C-alpha atoms as an extended CHARMM CRD file, in Angstrom:
* protein
*
       258  EXT
         1         1  MET       CA              0.0000000000        0.0000000000        0.0000000000  PROA      1               0.0000000000
         2         2  LYS       CA              1.3140000000        3.4300000000       -0.9340000000  PROA      2               0.0000000000
         3         3  ARG       CA              1.8650000000        6.0580000000        1.7500000000  PROA      3               0.0000000000
         4         4  GLU       CA             -0.9810000000        8.2600000000        0.4840000000  PROA      4               0.0000000000
         5         5  GLU       CA             -3.3900000000        5.3010000000        0.4790000000  PROA      5               0.0000000000
         6         6  ARG       CA             -2.3430000000        4.2970000000        3.9920000000  PROA      6               0.0000000000
         7         7  GLN       CA             -2.7950000000        7.8210000000        5.3080000000  PROA      7               0.0000000000
         8         8  GLN       CA             -6.2450000000        8.0370000000        3.7330000000  PROA      8               0.0000000000
         9         9  ALA       CA             -7.1000000000        4.7140000000        5.3980000000  PROA      9               0.0000000000
        10        10  ILE       CA             -5.9840000000        6.1830000000        8.7390000000  PROA      10              0.0000000000
        11        11  ILE       CA             -8.2690000000        9.1800000000        8.1380000000  PROA      11              0.0000000000
        12        12  ASN       CA            -11.1660000000        6.8090000000        7.3850000000  PROA      12              0.0000000000
        13        13  LEU       CA            -10.5310000000        4.9580000000       10.6500000000  PROA      13              0.0000000000
        14        14  LEU       CA            -10.5170000000        8.2510000000       12.5390000000  PROA      14              0.0000000000
        15        15  ILE       CA            -13.8310000000        9.2400000000       10.9830000000  PROA      15              0.0000000000
        16        16  GLU       CA            -15.3140000000        5.9730000000       12.2290000000  PROA      16              0.0000000000
        17        17  HSD       CA            -13.6520000000        5.6570000000       15.6390000000  PROA      17              0.0000000000
        18        18  LYS       CA            -12.3160000000        9.1650000000       16.5290000000  PROA      18              0.0000000000
        19        19  THR       CA             -9.0890000000        7.5980000000       17.8400000000  PROA      19              0.0000000000
        20        20  VAL       CA             -6.4830000000        5.1850000000       16.4620000000  PROA      20              0.0000000000
        21        21  ASP       CA             -3.8540000000        3.0790000000       18.2120000000  PROA      21              0.0000000000
        22        22  LEU       CA             -0.2520000000        3.0220000000       17.0020000000  PROA      22              0.0000000000
        23        23  ASP       CA              0.2710000000       -0.7220000000       17.5160000000  PROA      23              0.0000000000
        24        24  ASP       CA             -3.0270000000       -1.5790000000       15.8460000000  PROA      24              0.0000000000
        25        25  LEU       CA             -2.1680000000        0.5510000000       12.8310000000  PROA      25              0.0000000000
        26        26  ALA       CA              1.2390000000       -1.0730000000       12.4510000000  PROA      26              0.0000000000
        27        27  ASP       CA             -0.3620000000       -4.5310000000       12.5520000000  PROA      27              0.0000000000
        28        28  ARG       CA             -3.2160000000       -3.5510000000       10.2540000000  PROA      28              0.0000000000
        29        29  PHE       CA             -0.9600000000       -2.1600000000        7.5220000000  PROA      29              0.0000000000
        30        30  THR       CA              1.9590000000       -4.5550000000        8.1370000000  PROA      30              0.0000000000
        31        31  VAL       CA              4.4860000000       -1.7580000000        8.5380000000  PROA      31              0.0000000000
        32        32  SER       CA              6.8190000000       -0.6420000000       11.3130000000  PROA      32              0.0000000000
        33        33  LYS       CA              5.7300000000        1.6010000000       14.1820000000  PROA      33              0.0000000000
        34        34  MET       CA              8.2030000000        4.1810000000       12.9060000000  PROA      34              0.0000000000
        35        35  THR       CA              6.3850000000        4.2540000000        9.5610000000  PROA      35              0.0000000000
        36        36  ILE       CA              3.0910000000        4.8500000000       11.3560000000  PROA      36              0.0000000000
        37        37  HSD       CA              4.7350000000        7.5570000000       13.4600000000  PROA      37              0.0000000000
        38        38  ARG       CA              5.7810000000        9.3090000000       10.2540000000  PROA      38              0.0000000000
        39        39  ASP       CA              2.2530000000        8.9590000000        8.8250000000  PROA      39              0.0000000000
        40        40  LEU       CA              0.7490000000       10.4740000000       11.9660000000  PROA      40              0.0000000000
        41        41  ASP       CA              3.3470000000       13.2500000000       11.9220000000  PROA      41              0.0000000000
        42        42  ASP       CA              2.3940000000       14.0850000000        8.3160000000  PROA      42              0.0000000000
        43        43  LEU       CA             -1.3180000000       14.1370000000        9.1470000000  PROA      43              0.0000000000
        44        44  GLU       CA             -0.7640000000       16.2050000000       12.2830000000  PROA      44              0.0000000000
        45        45  GLN       CA              1.3040000000       18.6850000000       10.2980000000  PROA      45              0.0000000000
        46        46  ALA       CA             -1.6100000000       18.9660000000        7.8610000000  PROA      46              0.0000000000
        47        47  GLY       CA             -3.9400000000       19.6970000000       10.7820000000  PROA      47              0.0000000000
        48        48  VAL       CA             -5.9380000000       16.5020000000       10.3030000000  PROA      48              0.0000000000
        49        49  LEU       CA             -5.3530000000       14.9030000000       13.7040000000  PROA      49              0.0000000000
        50        50  ARG       CA             -3.7230000000       15.3380000000       17.0920000000  PROA      50              0.0000000000
        51        51  LYS       CA             -1.0840000000       12.8430000000       18.1950000000  PROA      51              0.0000000000
        52        52  VAL       CA             -1.4900000000       11.4440000000       21.6940000000  PROA      52              0.0000000000
        53        53  ARG       CA              0.4610000000        8.8510000000       23.6220000000  PROA      53              0.0000000000
        54        54  GLY       CA              0.1870000000        5.5680000000       21.7340000000  PROA      54              0.0000000000
        55        55  GLY       CA             -1.8100000000        6.8720000000       18.8010000000  PROA      55              0.0000000000
        56        56  ALA       CA             -3.8680000000        9.8190000000       17.5700000000  PROA      56              0.0000000000
        57        57  THR       CA             -7.2800000000       11.4320000000       17.9630000000  PROA      57              0.0000000000
        58        58  ILE       CA             -9.5690000000       13.9270000000       16.2490000000  PROA      58              0.0000000000
        59        59  ASP       CA            -10.9840000000       15.1300000000       19.5750000000  PROA      59              0.0000000000
        60        60  ALA       CA            -10.2430000000       18.8010000000       20.1120000000  PROA      60              0.0000000000
        61        61  GLY       CA             -7.5540000000       19.9440000000       22.5150000000  PROA      61              0.0000000000
        62        62  THR       CA             -6.6570000000       23.4090000000       23.8200000000  PROA      62              0.0000000000
        63        63  GLN       CA             -4.4370000000       24.0070000000       20.7870000000  PROA      63              0.0000000000
        64        64  PHE       CA             -6.1320000000       21.7450000000       18.2440000000  PROA      64              0.0000000000
        65        65  GLU       CA             -9.4190000000       21.7450000000       16.3570000000  PROA      65              0.0000000000
        66        66  SER       CA            -10.1560000000       18.7320000000       14.1890000000  PROA      66              0.0000000000
        67        67  ASP       CA            -10.3050000000       18.9970000000       10.4120000000  PROA      67              0.0000000000
        68        68  PHE       CA            -13.5700000000       20.2370000000        8.8410000000  PROA      68              0.0000000000
        69        69  ARG       CA            -13.9320000000       16.8470000000        7.1030000000  PROA      69              0.0000000000
        70        70  PHE       CA            -14.3530000000       15.1720000000       10.4820000000  PROA      70              0.0000000000
        71        71  ARG       CA            -16.5280000000       17.8130000000       12.0930000000  PROA      71              0.0000000000
        72        72  GLU       CA            -19.0450000000       17.8710000000        9.2470000000  PROA      72              0.0000000000
        73        73  ARG       CA            -19.7850000000       14.1760000000        9.9180000000  PROA      73              0.0000000000
        74        74  GLN       CA            -20.3510000000       14.5770000000       13.6490000000  PROA      74              0.0000000000
        75        75  GLY       CA            -23.5420000000       15.4130000000       15.5330000000  PROA      75              0.0000000000
        76        76  HSD       CA            -25.6690000000       16.2690000000       12.5060000000  PROA      76              0.0000000000
        77        77  ASP       CA            -29.0040000000       16.0170000000       14.3620000000  PROA      77              0.0000000000
        78        78  GLU       CA            -27.7430000000       18.2950000000       17.1160000000  PROA      78              0.0000000000
        79        79  LYS       CA            -26.5250000000       20.8120000000       14.5480000000  PROA      79              0.0000000000
        80        80  LEU       CA            -29.9280000000       20.7500000000       12.8850000000  PROA      80              0.0000000000
        81        81  SER       CA            -31.7010000000       21.5050000000       16.1530000000  PROA      81              0.0000000000
        82        82  MET       CA            -29.4060000000       24.4600000000       16.8640000000  PROA      82              0.0000000000
        83        83  ALA       CA            -29.8020000000       25.7220000000       13.3020000000  PROA      83              0.0000000000
        84        84  HSD       CA            -33.6210000000       25.6240000000       13.6470000000  PROA      84              0.0000000000
        85        85  CYS       CA            -33.3380000000       27.7990000000       16.7610000000  PROA      85              0.0000000000
        86        86  ALA       CA            -30.9810000000       30.2050000000       15.0550000000  PROA      86              0.0000000000
        87        87  LEU       CA            -33.2860000000       30.4620000000       12.0600000000  PROA      87              0.0000000000
        88        88  GLU       CA            -35.9730000000       32.0090000000       14.2780000000  PROA      88              0.0000000000
        89        89  LEU       CA            -33.7420000000       35.0830000000       14.6130000000  PROA      89              0.0000000000
        90        90  VAL       CA            -33.7380000000       35.6780000000       10.8350000000  PROA      90              0.0000000000
        91        91  GLU       CA            -36.3280000000       37.5320000000        8.8060000000  PROA      91              0.0000000000
        92        92  PRO       CA            -36.5080000000       37.8640000000        5.0010000000  PROA      92              0.0000000000
        93        93  GLY       CA            -34.6610000000       40.9180000000        3.7680000000  PROA      93              0.0000000000
        94        94  MET       CA            -31.9640000000       40.7870000000        6.4300000000  PROA      94              0.0000000000
        95        95  THR       CA            -28.2390000000       40.8950000000        5.8940000000  PROA      95              0.0000000000
        96        96  VAL       CA            -26.8700000000       37.8150000000        7.6490000000  PROA      96              0.0000000000
        97        97  MET       CA            -23.2660000000       36.9430000000        8.4250000000  PROA      97              0.0000000000
        98        98  VAL       CA            -22.1580000000       33.3220000000        8.9510000000  PROA      98              0.0000000000
        99        99  ASN       CA            -18.6970000000       32.1680000000        9.9940000000  PROA      99              0.0000000000
       100       100  ASP       CA            -16.5970000000       29.0980000000        9.2470000000  PROA      100             0.0000000000
       101       101  GLY       CA            -17.3630000000       25.6310000000       10.5880000000  PROA      101             0.0000000000
       102       102  SER       CA            -19.5710000000       22.6070000000       10.0710000000  PROA      102             0.0000000000
       103       103  MET       CA            -22.2960000000       23.9250000000       12.4010000000  PROA      103             0.0000000000
       104       104  ALA       CA            -22.4590000000       27.1250000000       10.3780000000  PROA      104             0.0000000000
       105       105  ALA       CA            -22.6180000000       25.1250000000        7.1380000000  PROA      105             0.0000000000
       106       106  VAL       CA            -25.8020000000       23.4200000000        8.3590000000  PROA      106             0.0000000000
       107       107  LEU       CA            -27.3200000000       26.7930000000        9.2210000000  PROA      107             0.0000000000
       108       108  GLY       CA            -26.2520000000       28.1940000000        5.8590000000  PROA      108             0.0000000000
       109       109  GLU       CA            -28.2740000000       25.5380000000        4.0550000000  PROA      109             0.0000000000
       110       110  MET       CA            -31.3700000000       26.3460000000        6.1100000000  PROA      110             0.0000000000
       111       111  LEU       CA            -31.1600000000       30.0810000000        5.4130000000  PROA      111             0.0000000000
       112       112  LEU       CA            -32.6960000000       29.3590000000        2.0110000000  PROA      112             0.0000000000
       113       113  GLN       CA            -36.0170000000       29.1720000000        3.8730000000  PROA      113             0.0000000000
       114       114  LYS       CA            -35.7300000000       32.8850000000        4.7070000000  PROA      114             0.0000000000
       115       115  ARG       CA            -34.8860000000       34.3420000000        1.3190000000  PROA      115             0.0000000000
       116       116  PRO       CA            -34.5690000000       36.9760000000        0.0730000000  PROA      116             0.0000000000
       117       117  LEU       CA            -31.4160000000       37.5260000000        2.1200000000  PROA      117             0.0000000000
       118       118  THR       CA            -28.0140000000       39.0890000000        1.7520000000  PROA      118             0.0000000000
       119       119  LEU       CA            -25.5110000000       36.5360000000        3.0320000000  PROA      119             0.0000000000
       120       120  ILE       CA            -21.9430000000       37.4010000000        4.0200000000  PROA      120             0.0000000000
       121       121  THR       CA            -19.6500000000       34.4520000000        4.7140000000  PROA      121             0.0000000000
       122       122  ASN       CA            -16.0950000000       33.1350000000        4.6390000000  PROA      122             0.0000000000
       123       123  ASN       CA            -17.3810000000       29.5450000000        4.8140000000  PROA      123             0.0000000000
       124       124  ALA       CA            -16.4420000000       27.7300000000        1.5890000000  PROA      124             0.0000000000
       125       125  ALA       CA            -19.1510000000       25.0760000000        2.0550000000  PROA      125             0.0000000000
       126       126  ILE       CA            -21.8180000000       27.7830000000        2.2120000000  PROA      126             0.0000000000
       127       127  ILE       CA            -20.3140000000       29.6950000000       -0.7100000000  PROA      127             0.0000000000
       128       128  ASP       CA            -20.3910000000       26.5680000000       -2.8750000000  PROA      128             0.0000000000
       129       129  ARG       CA            -23.9790000000       25.8350000000       -1.8770000000  PROA      129             0.0000000000
       130       130  MET       CA            -25.3540000000       29.3610000000       -2.3110000000  PROA      130             0.0000000000
       131       131  LYS       CA            -23.5350000000       30.6740000000       -5.3630000000  PROA      131             0.0000000000
       132       132  ASN       CA            -26.3210000000       29.7640000000       -7.8070000000  PROA      132             0.0000000000
       133       133  GLU       CA            -29.3550000000       30.2630000000       -5.5520000000  PROA      133             0.0000000000
       134       134  SER       CA            -31.9650000000       32.8560000000       -6.4660000000  PROA      134             0.0000000000
       135       135  GLY       CA            -33.0670000000       35.1660000000       -3.6980000000  PROA      135             0.0000000000
       136       136  ILE       CA            -29.6300000000       35.0940000000       -2.0770000000  PROA      136             0.0000000000
       137       137  THR       CA            -27.2740000000       38.0190000000       -2.5410000000  PROA      137             0.0000000000
       138       138  LEU       CA            -24.0160000000       36.2780000000       -1.7140000000  PROA      138             0.0000000000
       139       139  ILE       CA            -21.0110000000       38.2530000000       -0.5060000000  PROA      139             0.0000000000
       140       140  ALA       CA            -18.1070000000       35.7990000000       -0.3760000000  PROA      140             0.0000000000
       141       141  LEU       CA            -15.2750000000       37.0060000000        1.8270000000  PROA      141             0.0000000000
       142       142  GLY       CA            -11.8540000000       36.5880000000        0.2650000000  PROA      142             0.0000000000
       143       143  GLY       CA             -8.6190000000       35.7900000000        2.0320000000  PROA      143             0.0000000000
       144       144  ILE       CA             -6.2340000000       32.8920000000        2.4040000000  PROA      144             0.0000000000
       145       145  TYR       CA             -8.0390000000       29.5730000000        1.9830000000  PROA      145             0.0000000000
       146       146  SER       CA             -7.6510000000       27.1160000000        4.8800000000  PROA      146             0.0000000000
       147       147  ALA       CA             -8.4300000000       23.5030000000        3.9870000000  PROA      147             0.0000000000
       148       148  LYS       CA             -8.5200000000       22.6010000000        7.6840000000  PROA      148             0.0000000000
       149       149  PHE       CA            -11.3590000000       25.0530000000        8.3480000000  PROA      149             0.0000000000
       150       150  ASN       CA            -12.7240000000       25.0480000000        4.7750000000  PROA      150             0.0000000000
       151       151  ALA       CA            -12.8350000000       28.8150000000        5.0370000000  PROA      151             0.0000000000
       152       152  PHE       CA            -11.1130000000       32.0340000000        4.0030000000  PROA      152             0.0000000000
       153       153  LEU       CA             -9.1180000000       33.7680000000        6.7240000000  PROA      153             0.0000000000
       154       154  GLY       CA             -6.5160000000       36.4440000000        7.2750000000  PROA      154             0.0000000000
       155       155  VAL       CA             -5.9610000000       40.1570000000        6.7440000000  PROA      155             0.0000000000
       156       156  VAL       CA             -7.9670000000       40.3140000000        3.4960000000  PROA      156             0.0000000000
       157       157  THR       CA            -10.9770000000       38.7090000000        5.2120000000  PROA      157             0.0000000000
       158       158  GLU       CA            -10.7660000000       41.0410000000        8.1980000000  PROA      158             0.0000000000
       159       159  GLU       CA            -10.3990000000       44.1310000000        6.0030000000  PROA      159             0.0000000000
       160       160  ALA       CA            -13.4790000000       43.1660000000        3.9870000000  PROA      160             0.0000000000
       161       161  LEU       CA            -15.4990000000       42.6710000000        7.1700000000  PROA      161             0.0000000000
       162       162  SER       CA            -14.5100000000       46.1220000000        8.4480000000  PROA      162             0.0000000000
       163       163  ARG       CA            -16.2760000000       47.6290000000        5.4100000000  PROA      163             0.0000000000
       164       164  LEU       CA            -19.5150000000       45.6540000000        5.7730000000  PROA      164             0.0000000000
       165       165  ARG       CA            -22.4830000000       45.7630000000        8.1320000000  PROA      165             0.0000000000
       166       166  ALA       CA            -24.9060000000       42.9340000000        8.9190000000  PROA      166             0.0000000000
       167       167  ASP       CA            -28.1570000000       42.7450000000       10.8710000000  PROA      167             0.0000000000
       168       168  ILE       CA            -26.9780000000       39.5880000000       12.6300000000  PROA      168             0.0000000000
       169       169  ALA       CA            -23.8740000000       37.4020000000       12.7340000000  PROA      169             0.0000000000
       170       170  PHE       CA            -23.9110000000       33.6990000000       13.5680000000  PROA      170             0.0000000000
       171       171  LEU       CA            -20.7150000000       32.3350000000       15.0600000000  PROA      171             0.0000000000
       172       172  SER       CA            -19.6650000000       28.9620000000       16.4370000000  PROA      172             0.0000000000
       173       173  THR       CA            -17.0530000000       28.0650000000       19.0200000000  PROA      173             0.0000000000
       174       174  PRO       CA            -15.2740000000       24.8490000000       20.0500000000  PROA      174             0.0000000000
       175       175  ALA       CA            -14.9560000000       25.7910000000       23.7290000000  PROA      175             0.0000000000
       176       176  ILE       CA            -16.7180000000       27.7440000000       26.4800000000  PROA      176             0.0000000000
       177       177  SER       CA            -15.5730000000       28.0690000000       30.0650000000  PROA      177             0.0000000000
       178       178  GLY       CA            -17.0900000000       30.4130000000       32.6030000000  PROA      178             0.0000000000
       179       179  ARG       CA            -18.3290000000       33.3840000000       30.6400000000  PROA      179             0.0000000000
       180       180  LEU       CA            -15.6780000000       33.1890000000       27.9130000000  PROA      180             0.0000000000
       181       181  ALA       CA            -15.6750000000       31.5910000000       24.4440000000  PROA      181             0.0000000000
       182       182  TYR       CA            -12.3790000000       30.2140000000       23.1370000000  PROA      182             0.0000000000
       183       183  HSD       CA            -10.7520000000       29.0200000000       19.9200000000  PROA      183             0.0000000000
       184       184  MET       CA             -7.4730000000       27.2840000000       19.0610000000  PROA      184             0.0000000000
       185       185  ASP       CA             -6.5340000000       29.3000000000       15.9830000000  PROA      185             0.0000000000
       186       186  ASP       CA             -5.5840000000       32.9750000000       16.0810000000  PROA      186             0.0000000000
       187       187  ASN       CA             -6.6310000000       33.6590000000       12.4600000000  PROA      187             0.0000000000
       188       188  VAL       CA            -10.0840000000       32.2360000000       13.1500000000  PROA      188             0.0000000000
       189       189  VAL       CA            -10.3560000000       34.2830000000       16.3440000000  PROA      189             0.0000000000
       190       190  ARG       CA             -9.5950000000       37.5350000000       14.5360000000  PROA      190             0.0000000000
       191       191  THR       CA            -12.1540000000       36.7970000000       11.8210000000  PROA      191             0.0000000000
       192       192  LYS       CA            -14.8680000000       35.9520000000       14.3340000000  PROA      192             0.0000000000
       193       193  ARG       CA            -14.1490000000       39.1170000000       16.3110000000  PROA      193             0.0000000000
       194       194  ALA       CA            -14.3760000000       41.1400000000       13.0960000000  PROA      194             0.0000000000
       195       195  MET       CA            -17.7840000000       39.6000000000       12.4160000000  PROA      195             0.0000000000
       196       196  ILE       CA            -19.0430000000       40.5170000000       15.8880000000  PROA      196             0.0000000000
       197       197  ALA       CA            -17.8380000000       44.0940000000       15.3690000000  PROA      197             0.0000000000
       198       198  SER       CA            -19.5400000000       44.3030000000       11.9590000000  PROA      198             0.0000000000
       199       199  ALA       CA            -22.9800000000       43.0960000000       13.0300000000  PROA      199             0.0000000000
       200       200  ALA       CA            -25.8000000000       44.8440000000       14.8790000000  PROA      200             0.0000000000
       201       201  LYS       CA            -26.5260000000       41.6020000000       16.7420000000  PROA      201             0.0000000000
       202       202  SER       CA            -24.6070000000       38.3540000000       17.1590000000  PROA      202             0.0000000000
       203       203  CYS       CA            -25.5210000000       34.7910000000       18.0770000000  PROA      203             0.0000000000
       204       204  LEU       CA            -23.1750000000       32.0770000000       19.3480000000  PROA      204             0.0000000000
       205       205  LEU       CA            -23.8130000000       28.3870000000       18.6460000000  PROA      205             0.0000000000
       206       206  VAL       CA            -22.0000000000       25.7420000000       20.6880000000  PROA      206             0.0000000000
       207       207  SER       CA            -22.3920000000       22.0320000000       21.3750000000  PROA      207             0.0000000000
       208       208  HSD       CA            -23.1270000000       21.2650000000       25.0270000000  PROA      208             0.0000000000
       209       209  GLN       CA            -20.1420000000       18.9050000000       24.9200000000  PROA      209             0.0000000000
       210       210  ARG       CA            -17.8580000000       21.8930000000       24.3570000000  PROA      210             0.0000000000
       211       211  ILE       CA            -19.1240000000       23.7820000000       27.4220000000  PROA      211             0.0000000000
       212       212  GLY       CA            -16.7240000000       23.6190000000       30.3370000000  PROA      212             0.0000000000
       213       213  HSD       CA            -13.6320000000       23.5050000000       28.1200000000  PROA      213             0.0000000000
       214       214  THR       CA            -11.0040000000       26.0430000000       27.1540000000  PROA      214             0.0000000000
       215       215  ALA       CA             -8.7560000000       26.5420000000       24.1350000000  PROA      215             0.0000000000
       216       216  LEU       CA             -5.6110000000       28.5350000000       23.4850000000  PROA      216             0.0000000000
       217       217  HSD       CA             -7.1730000000       31.9190000000       22.6380000000  PROA      217             0.0000000000
       218       218  VAL       CA            -10.0020000000       33.8330000000       24.2880000000  PROA      218             0.0000000000
       219       219  MET       CA            -12.3860000000       34.7270000000       21.4740000000  PROA      219             0.0000000000
       220       220  ALA       CA            -15.0960000000       36.7380000000       23.2400000000  PROA      220             0.0000000000
       221       221  ASP       CA            -17.0780000000       37.2930000000       26.4070000000  PROA      221             0.0000000000
       222       222  LEU       CA            -20.4720000000       35.5920000000       26.2670000000  PROA      222             0.0000000000
       223       223  ALA       CA            -21.9940000000       38.9540000000       27.1760000000  PROA      223             0.0000000000
       224       224  ASP       CA            -20.9060000000       40.1310000000       23.7060000000  PROA      224             0.0000000000
       225       225  PHE       CA            -23.6330000000       37.9270000000       22.1820000000  PROA      225             0.0000000000
       226       226  ASP       CA            -27.3310000000       38.6810000000       22.0090000000  PROA      226             0.0000000000
       227       227  ALA       CA            -28.0960000000       34.9410000000       22.0430000000  PROA      227             0.0000000000
       228       228  VAL       CA            -26.2300000000       31.7570000000       22.9490000000  PROA      228             0.0000000000
       229       229  ILE       CA            -27.6630000000       28.4900000000       21.5990000000  PROA      229             0.0000000000
       230       230  THR       CA            -26.6980000000       24.9330000000       22.5410000000  PROA      230             0.0000000000
       231       231  ASP       CA            -28.1340000000       21.5360000000       21.6330000000  PROA      231             0.0000000000
       232       232  HSD       CA            -28.7260000000       19.9540000000       25.0620000000  PROA      232             0.0000000000
       233       233  ALA       CA            -28.6660000000       21.2680000000       28.6160000000  PROA      233             0.0000000000
       234       234  PRO       CA            -25.1840000000       21.2070000000       30.1850000000  PROA      234             0.0000000000
       235       235  ASP       CA            -24.5640000000       20.2210000000       33.8100000000  PROA      235             0.0000000000
       236       236  ALA       CA            -26.6850000000       21.9230000000       36.4460000000  PROA      236             0.0000000000
       237       237  ALA       CA            -23.6290000000       23.6390000000       37.9280000000  PROA      237             0.0000000000
       238       238  ILE       CA            -22.8510000000       25.2250000000       34.5590000000  PROA      238             0.0000000000
       239       239  LEU       CA            -26.4530000000       26.3450000000       34.1390000000  PROA      239             0.0000000000
       240       240  GLU       CA            -26.3310000000       27.9480000000       37.5670000000  PROA      240             0.0000000000
       241       241  GLN       CA            -23.0990000000       29.7330000000       36.6700000000  PROA      241             0.0000000000
       242       242  PHE       CA            -24.7680000000       31.1140000000       33.5310000000  PROA      242             0.0000000000
       243       243  ARG       CA            -27.6710000000       32.3730000000       35.6500000000  PROA      243             0.0000000000
       244       244  ARG       CA            -25.2910000000       34.1170000000       38.0430000000  PROA      244             0.0000000000
       245       245  ASP       CA            -23.4370000000       35.7150000000       35.1360000000  PROA      245             0.0000000000
       246       246  GLY       CA            -26.6580000000       36.8660000000       33.4980000000  PROA      246             0.0000000000
       247       247  ILE       CA            -26.0810000000       34.7720000000       30.3570000000  PROA      247             0.0000000000
       248       248  THR       CA            -29.2740000000       33.6150000000       28.6150000000  PROA      248             0.0000000000
       249       249  LEU       CA            -28.8480000000       30.1390000000       27.1340000000  PROA      249             0.0000000000
       250       250  THR       CA            -31.2780000000       28.7230000000       24.5700000000  PROA      250             0.0000000000
       251       251  ILE       CA            -31.4530000000       24.9140000000       24.6910000000  PROA      251             0.0000000000
       252       252  ALA       CA            -32.4330000000       23.7040000000       21.2490000000  PROA      252             0.0000000000
       253       253  SER       CA            -33.5540000000       20.2200000000       22.2810000000  PROA      253             0.0000000000
       254       254  ASN       CA            -36.5100000000       21.5590000000       24.1970000000  PROA      254             0.0000000000
       255       255  GLN       CA            -36.5900000000       25.2800000000       23.3590000000  PROA      255             0.0000000000
       256       256  ASP       CA            -36.2670000000       26.1130000000       27.0380000000  PROA      256             0.0000000000
       257       257  MET       CA            -34.7290000000       29.3870000000       28.0820000000  PROA      257             0.0000000000
       258       258  THR       CA            -32.4930000000       29.5580000000       31.1210000000  PROA      258             0.0000000000
């Protein structure tokens, strides 16, 4: 088996199992552990996985967010429920901003229900989906393309956002702790902050599994958002902390407000 084929097979295993074991991979592909180490190094360098002791994982860490190709396959029902909640904040005729990420891509698809809209996004999945749709005025943000995030990022993206104004921006985050939202990548953080600054209102979408975790960079205070939406209720202690901090959390699974 060629190296490229073996590495693709490792990616397929990660999609299915989220983690892989070094010894198992060496046995499976009948190669040395050193060869597998080099494969994992290549994939980590490409931002596809995170090496851990004895193998690798696609689970996020404080300095790692898994590749878009993995995230788009995870938790689709939960993303749909959050997107339905977010959609209630949109009215036809609005200018809507949507950031990178697989959660945002699900919401982007559903925005067709609210056309006519002006849609501003750096999310390549949404751009590809919307570019030929009637009733959608699509403003695609330029910049440096990131395959890991399937999005356009950088100075060009931020400069474009500084010259635009939206009625509402929808942003996602891989980590919330206390009253702060975090992200692992500084380019992504700057783009998300630029979106918040360029919108009259902003809404944060986050999986309940990501609440109670941190990442390398502080992205924003939860008080910066007009709405925070999650899929299922987090632990009672976290809910109580939100109440004390005055953060309103919309729980998509039951439409409760807390």
